[in-house]
Tab-separated table of C-alpha atoms and ligand atoms in Angstrom:
chain	number	residue	atom	x	y	z
P	1	MET	CA	-3.283	-35.791	32.331
P	2	GLN	CA	-6.127	-35.134	29.844
P	3	PRO	CA	-5.922	-32.666	27.144
P	4	ALA	CA	-6.745	-29.124	28.140
P	5	LYS	CA	-10.350	-28.198	27.409
P	6	ILE	CA	-9.998	-25.121	25.195
P	7	ALA	CA	-12.999	-23.443	23.324
P	8	PRO	CA	-12.172	-24.060	19.802
P	9	ARG	CA	-12.433	-20.262	18.822
P	10	ASP	CA	-9.923	-19.491	21.644
P	11	ARG	CA	-7.310	-21.581	19.839
P	12	LEU	CA	-6.576	-18.748	17.262
P	13	ILE	CA	-4.525	-16.053	18.823
P	14	VAL	CA	-4.190	-13.041	16.452
P	15	ALA	CA	-0.982	-11.000	16.721
P	16	LEU	CA	-1.918	-7.279	16.748
P	17	ASP	CA	1.494	-6.362	15.060
P	18	LEU	CA	0.376	-2.781	14.224
P	19	PRO	CA	2.066	0.630	14.817
P	20	SER	CA	-0.325	2.465	17.085
P	21	VAL	CA	-3.259	1.647	19.549
P	22	ALA	CA	-5.513	3.494	17.127
P	23	ALA	CA	-4.696	1.006	14.367
P	24	ALA	CA	-5.077	-1.812	16.859
P	25	GLU	CA	-8.628	-0.626	18.079
P	26	ALA	CA	-9.646	-0.357	14.380
P	27	MET	CA	-8.288	-3.887	13.624
P	28	ILE	CA	-10.208	-5.171	16.706
P	29	GLU	CA	-13.266	-3.671	15.522
P	30	LYS	CA	-13.043	-5.223	12.043
P	31	LEU	CA	-12.337	-8.582	13.460
P	32	GLY	CA	-15.389	-8.513	15.911
P	33	ASP	CA	-16.364	-11.981	17.329
P	34	SER	CA	-13.969	-13.753	14.888
P	35	VAL	CA	-11.280	-13.304	17.260
P	36	THR	CA	-11.409	-13.919	21.108
P	37	PHE	CA	-7.596	-13.977	21.845
P	38	TYR	CA	-5.077	-11.285	20.987
P	39	LYS	CA	-1.299	-11.054	21.137
P	40	ILE	CA	0.401	-7.866	21.872
P	41	GLY	CA	4.078	-7.849	20.925
P	42	TYR	CA	7.019	-5.427	20.450
P	43	GLN	CA	5.629	-3.207	17.878
P	44	LEU	CA	2.333	-2.396	19.833
P	45	ALA	CA	3.629	-2.792	23.206
P	46	TYR	CA	6.375	-0.026	22.451
P	47	ALA	CA	3.647	2.142	20.954
P	48	GLY	CA	1.602	2.340	24.139
P	49	GLY	CA	-0.135	-1.041	23.724
P	50	LEU	CA	0.038	-2.321	27.293
P	51	PRO	CA	-2.874	-0.276	28.591
P	52	LEU	CA	-4.720	-1.872	25.701
P	53	ALA	CA	-3.973	-5.227	27.039
P	54	LYS	CA	-5.721	-4.215	30.243
P	55	GLN	CA	-8.728	-2.942	28.512
P	56	LEU	CA	-9.000	-6.073	26.194
P	57	ALA	CA	-8.986	-8.223	29.303
P	58	SER	CA	-11.703	-6.152	30.942
P	59	ARG	CA	-13.688	-6.358	27.743
P	60	GLY	CA	-13.627	-10.072	27.831
P	61	LYS	CA	-10.931	-10.898	25.454
P	62	LYS	CA	-7.947	-12.998	26.200
P	63	VAL	CA	-4.556	-11.329	25.938
P	64	PHE	CA	-0.935	-12.862	25.209
P	65	VAL	CA	1.632	-10.318	26.026
P	66	ASP	CA	4.666	-11.395	23.841
P	67	LEU	CA	7.522	-9.490	25.317
P	68	LYS	CA	9.920	-12.537	25.387
P	69	LEU	CA	11.583	-11.252	28.669
P	70	HIS	CA	15.261	-12.246	29.229
P	71	ASP	CA	17.320	-10.460	31.961
P	72	ILE	CA	18.699	-11.054	35.464
P	73	GLY	CA	16.250	-12.853	37.547
P	74	ASN	CA	15.157	-9.891	39.766
P	75	THR	CA	14.516	-7.763	36.832
P	76	VAL	CA	12.525	-10.542	35.126
P	77	ALA	CA	10.450	-11.149	38.215
P	78	ARG	CA	9.464	-7.378	38.529
P	79	GLY	CA	8.566	-7.313	34.926
P	80	VAL	CA	6.386	-10.402	35.484
P	81	GLU	CA	4.491	-8.806	38.363
P	82	SER	CA	3.771	-5.673	36.270
P	83	ILE	CA	2.432	-7.818	33.524
P	84	ALA	CA	0.380	-9.911	35.888
P	85	SER	CA	-1.464	-6.786	36.955
P	86	LEU	CA	-2.819	-6.362	33.372
P	87	GLY	CA	-5.004	-9.386	33.710
P	88	ALA	CA	-3.170	-10.999	30.668
P	89	THR	CA	-3.409	-14.956	30.108
P	90	PHE	CA	0.000	-15.435	28.687
P	91	LEU	CA	3.387	-13.830	28.923
P	92	THR	CA	6.532	-15.020	27.149
P	93	VAL	CA	10.092	-15.409	28.319
P	94	HIS	CA	13.225	-16.791	26.739
P	95	ALA	CA	13.767	-20.402	27.740
P	96	TYR	CA	16.873	-19.865	29.915
P	97	PRO	CA	16.685	-21.552	33.360
P	98	GLN	CA	17.417	-18.359	35.383
P	99	THR	CA	14.724	-16.499	33.413
P	100	MET	CA	12.153	-19.215	33.535
P	101	LYS	CA	12.742	-19.791	37.221
P	102	ALA	CA	12.293	-16.135	38.116
P	103	ALA	CA	9.041	-15.754	35.922
P	104	VAL	CA	7.425	-18.741	37.338
P	105	GLU	CA	8.056	-17.635	40.910
P	106	ALA	CA	6.872	-14.244	40.302
P	107	ARG	CA	3.491	-15.192	38.521
P	108	ALA	CA	2.517	-17.240	41.587
P	109	GLY	CA	-0.877	-16.308	42.873
P	110	SER	CA	-1.782	-14.505	39.749
P	111	GLY	CA	-3.821	-15.879	36.694
P	112	LEU	CA	-0.822	-15.216	34.368
P	113	LYS	CA	0.683	-18.214	32.691
P	114	ILE	CA	4.284	-18.308	31.601
P	115	LEU	CA	5.251	-19.497	28.202
P	116	ALA	CA	8.933	-20.426	27.346
P	117	VAL	CA	10.053	-19.495	23.903
P	118	THR	CA	12.061	-22.553	22.891
P	119	VAL	CA	13.731	-21.711	19.439
P	120	LEU	CA	12.234	-18.844	17.322
P	121	THR	CA	10.310	-20.058	14.240
P	122	SER	CA	12.366	-17.704	12.107
P	123	TYR	CA	15.393	-19.840	12.850
P	124	ASP	CA	16.532	-23.059	11.079
P	125	ASP	CA	19.577	-25.307	12.030
P	126	SER	CA	22.043	-22.894	9.934
P	127	ASP	CA	20.741	-19.927	11.857
P	128	LEU	CA	21.260	-21.561	15.385
P	129	HIS	CA	24.855	-22.801	14.276
P	130	ALA	CA	25.491	-19.071	13.105
P	131	ALA	CA	24.367	-18.021	16.614
P	132	GLY	CA	26.983	-20.477	18.250
P	133	TYR	CA	24.824	-23.334	19.186
P	134	ARG	CA	25.987	-26.917	18.275
P	135	LEU	CA	22.503	-28.452	18.729
P	136	ASN	CA	20.030	-28.482	15.846
P	137	VAL	CA	16.679	-26.966	16.244
P	138	SER	CA	14.631	-30.062	17.356
P	139	ASP	CA	17.286	-31.149	19.885
P	140	LEU	CA	17.404	-27.638	21.367
P	141	VAL	CA	13.616	-27.402	21.398
P	142	GLU	CA	13.308	-30.644	23.228
P	143	ALA	CA	16.165	-29.915	25.832
P	144	ARG	CA	14.611	-26.479	26.573
P	145	ALA	CA	11.142	-28.126	26.874
P	146	ARG	CA	12.462	-30.512	29.318
P	147	GLN	CA	14.033	-27.685	31.461
P	148	ALA	CA	10.889	-25.604	31.338
P	149	GLN	CA	8.866	-28.364	32.441
P	150	ALA	CA	11.018	-29.225	35.377
P	151	LEU	CA	10.842	-25.629	36.376
P	152	GLY	CA	7.037	-25.494	36.431
P	153	VAL	CA	6.762	-23.335	33.288
P	154	ASP	CA	3.083	-23.266	32.156
P	155	GLY	CA	3.633	-23.604	28.352
P	156	LEU	CA	5.948	-23.747	25.280
P	157	VAL	CA	6.194	-21.606	22.259
P	158	SER	CA	7.774	-23.518	19.252
P	159	SER	CA	7.001	-24.297	15.585
P	160	PRO	CA	4.140	-26.566	15.000
P	161	GLU	CA	6.965	-28.737	13.361
P	162	GLU	CA	8.038	-29.731	16.933
P	163	ALA	CA	4.528	-29.965	18.381
P	164	ALA	CA	4.027	-33.709	18.129
P	165	ALA	CA	7.533	-34.646	19.613
P	166	LEU	CA	6.884	-32.054	22.468
P	167	ARG	CA	3.530	-33.670	23.161
P	168	GLY	CA	5.524	-36.988	23.546
P	169	ILE	CA	7.797	-35.170	26.065
P	170	VAL	CA	5.549	-32.946	28.179
P	171	GLY	CA	2.132	-34.833	27.514
P	172	HIS	CA	-0.709	-32.521	28.261
P	173	GLN	CA	0.906	-30.693	31.261
P	174	MET	CA	2.028	-27.708	29.244
P	175	HIS	CA	0.181	-25.619	26.705
P	176	LEU	CA	1.774	-25.765	23.322
P	177	VAL	CA	1.503	-22.316	21.558
P	178	THR	CA	2.638	-22.318	17.856
P	179	PRO	CA	3.365	-19.313	15.609
P	180	GLY	CA	4.694	-20.124	12.247
P	181	ILE	CA	1.281	-20.750	11.000
P	182	ARG	CA	0.475	-20.078	7.212
P	183	PRO	CA	-2.809	-20.826	5.679
P	184	ALA	CA	-2.370	-22.502	2.365
P	185	GLY	CA	-1.059	-19.949	-0.354
P	186	SER	CA	-0.144	-17.281	2.182
P	187	ALA	CA	3.308	-15.618	2.035
P	188	THR	CA	6.038	-17.155	4.286
P	189	GLY	CA	7.725	-13.993	5.120
P	190	ASP	CA	10.690	-14.560	7.448
P	191	GLN	CA	9.269	-17.439	8.983
P	192	LYS	CA	11.139	-20.836	8.257
P	193	ARG	CA	9.326	-23.500	10.317
P	194	ILE	CA	5.752	-23.272	9.254
P	195	MET	CA	2.566	-25.411	8.999
P	196	THR	CA	-1.154	-24.759	7.922
P	197	PRO	CA	-3.550	-24.238	10.708
P	198	ALA	CA	-5.190	-27.752	10.082
P	199	ARG	CA	-1.726	-29.527	10.203
P	200	ALA	CA	-0.740	-27.587	13.331
P	201	ILE	CA	-3.929	-28.763	15.062
P	202	ALA	CA	-3.420	-32.260	13.899
P	203	ALA	CA	0.188	-32.204	15.186
P	204	GLY	CA	-0.987	-31.374	18.709
P	205	ALA	CA	-0.791	-27.580	18.890
P	206	ASP	CA	-3.140	-26.033	21.456
P	207	TYR	CA	-2.979	-22.587	20.292
P	208	LEU	CA	-1.957	-21.121	16.916
P	209	VAL	CA	-0.541	-17.621	16.611
P	210	VAL	CA	-1.271	-15.800	13.362
P	211	GLY	CA	-0.137	-12.325	12.548
P	212	ARG	CA	0.445	-11.108	8.921
P	213	PRO	CA	-2.086	-13.684	7.302
P	214	VAL	CA	-4.783	-11.732	9.115
P	215	MET	CA	-3.188	-8.292	9.543
P	216	GLU	CA	-2.324	-7.993	5.820
P	217	ALA	CA	-5.500	-9.522	4.335
P	218	ALA	CA	-7.806	-7.537	2.288
P	219	ASP	CA	-10.551	-8.509	4.569
P	220	PRO	CA	-9.061	-9.531	7.959
P	221	GLY	CA	-12.370	-10.603	9.460
P	222	ALA	CA	-12.924	-13.037	6.653
P	223	ALA	CA	-9.210	-14.132	6.889
P	224	ALA	CA	-9.628	-14.881	10.760
P	225	GLU	CA	-12.946	-16.644	10.153
P	226	ALA	CA	-11.459	-18.990	7.386
P	227	ILE	CA	-8.772	-19.955	9.935
P	228	GLN	CA	-11.353	-20.494	12.724
P	229	THR	CA	-13.254	-22.741	10.201
P	230	GLU	CA	-10.031	-24.726	9.295
P	231	ILE	CA	-9.385	-25.211	13.171
P	232	ALA	CA	-12.775	-26.422	13.878
P	233	GLN	CA	-12.727	-28.799	10.842
P	234	ALA	CA	-9.237	-30.196	12.129
P	235	LEU	CA	-10.654	-30.644	15.620
P	236	ALA	CA	-13.858	-32.375	14.341
E	301	LIG	O1	9.067	-18.186	17.682
E	301	LIG	C1	8.272	-17.321	17.558
E	301	LIG	C2	7.842	-16.538	18.717
E	301	LIG	C3	6.860	-15.416	18.521
E	301	LIG	N1	6.485	-15.179	17.263
E	301	LIG	C4	5.611	-14.059	17.060
E	301	LIG	O2	4.362	-14.666	16.499
E	301	LIG	C5	3.869	-13.582	15.466
E	301	LIG	C6	3.927	-14.485	14.102
E	301	LIG	O3	3.453	-13.483	13.207
E	301	LIG	P1	3.266	-13.787	11.664
E	301	LIG	O4	2.993	-12.427	10.957
E	301	LIG	O5	2.026	-14.634	11.504
E	301	LIG	O6	4.533	-14.283	11.171
E	301	LIG	C7	4.776	-12.431	15.611
E	301	LIG	O7	4.129	-11.460	16.345
E	301	LIG	C8	5.920	-12.890	16.212
E	301	LIG	O8	6.698	-11.922	17.009
E	301	LIG	C9	6.930	-16.003	16.223
E	301	LIG	O9	6.604	-15.643	14.971
E	301	LIG	N2	7.847	-17.023	16.316
């Protein structure tokens, strides 16, 4: 299968990790044409952000709803149906077989694509072991990727550190969406498995998710535009 044809500017997904719809609207205004793809996660979704997802989609932006669903299959399926009605492009679920199966079945016939979160980018091997797992990060990411692919999941969320290995496993059949992106010199925060935008693209990531390096920048529009330039140069 050929690599997915993705417009270079759609490869940057900016996380609207903000406390209110008003703050998100103000940020979207500042970012203007620098950003075509937005992510709405816990903070904004729980502050009334899901109707904004629908509005953004109707205004021609792409939307990633990052709710990382994980529940009994029936509940996951009903949640997926609700999110599909918003016109979002991506929705995350945790990479557990029952959850992924329910989500894939429930998104059928909609434009929504399901992404499986393999291992959170704030985890390293010691965090996994503390959580009771015997596998290290790379082995668990790869095992979950194989399960996700077998279940018909559309894409994977992982650190860019695993992107090259994942390409070797899933080829170009699945979208690789990578948080843990840090432009050179920016603060790591709680992320443990990180790469620069250029290195993530070179490693094979399709989409780069960036939150604080844009949200907390003195000039968010300039920060987003700098990442877009780095992505374009890495693709050239
Ligand atoms: O493994 C994961 C899955 C999701 N995320 C989300 O991506 C952004 C990253 O934000 P930064 O501020 O750039 O660290 C955030 O919304 C996370 O919930 C992730 O980081 N890792």
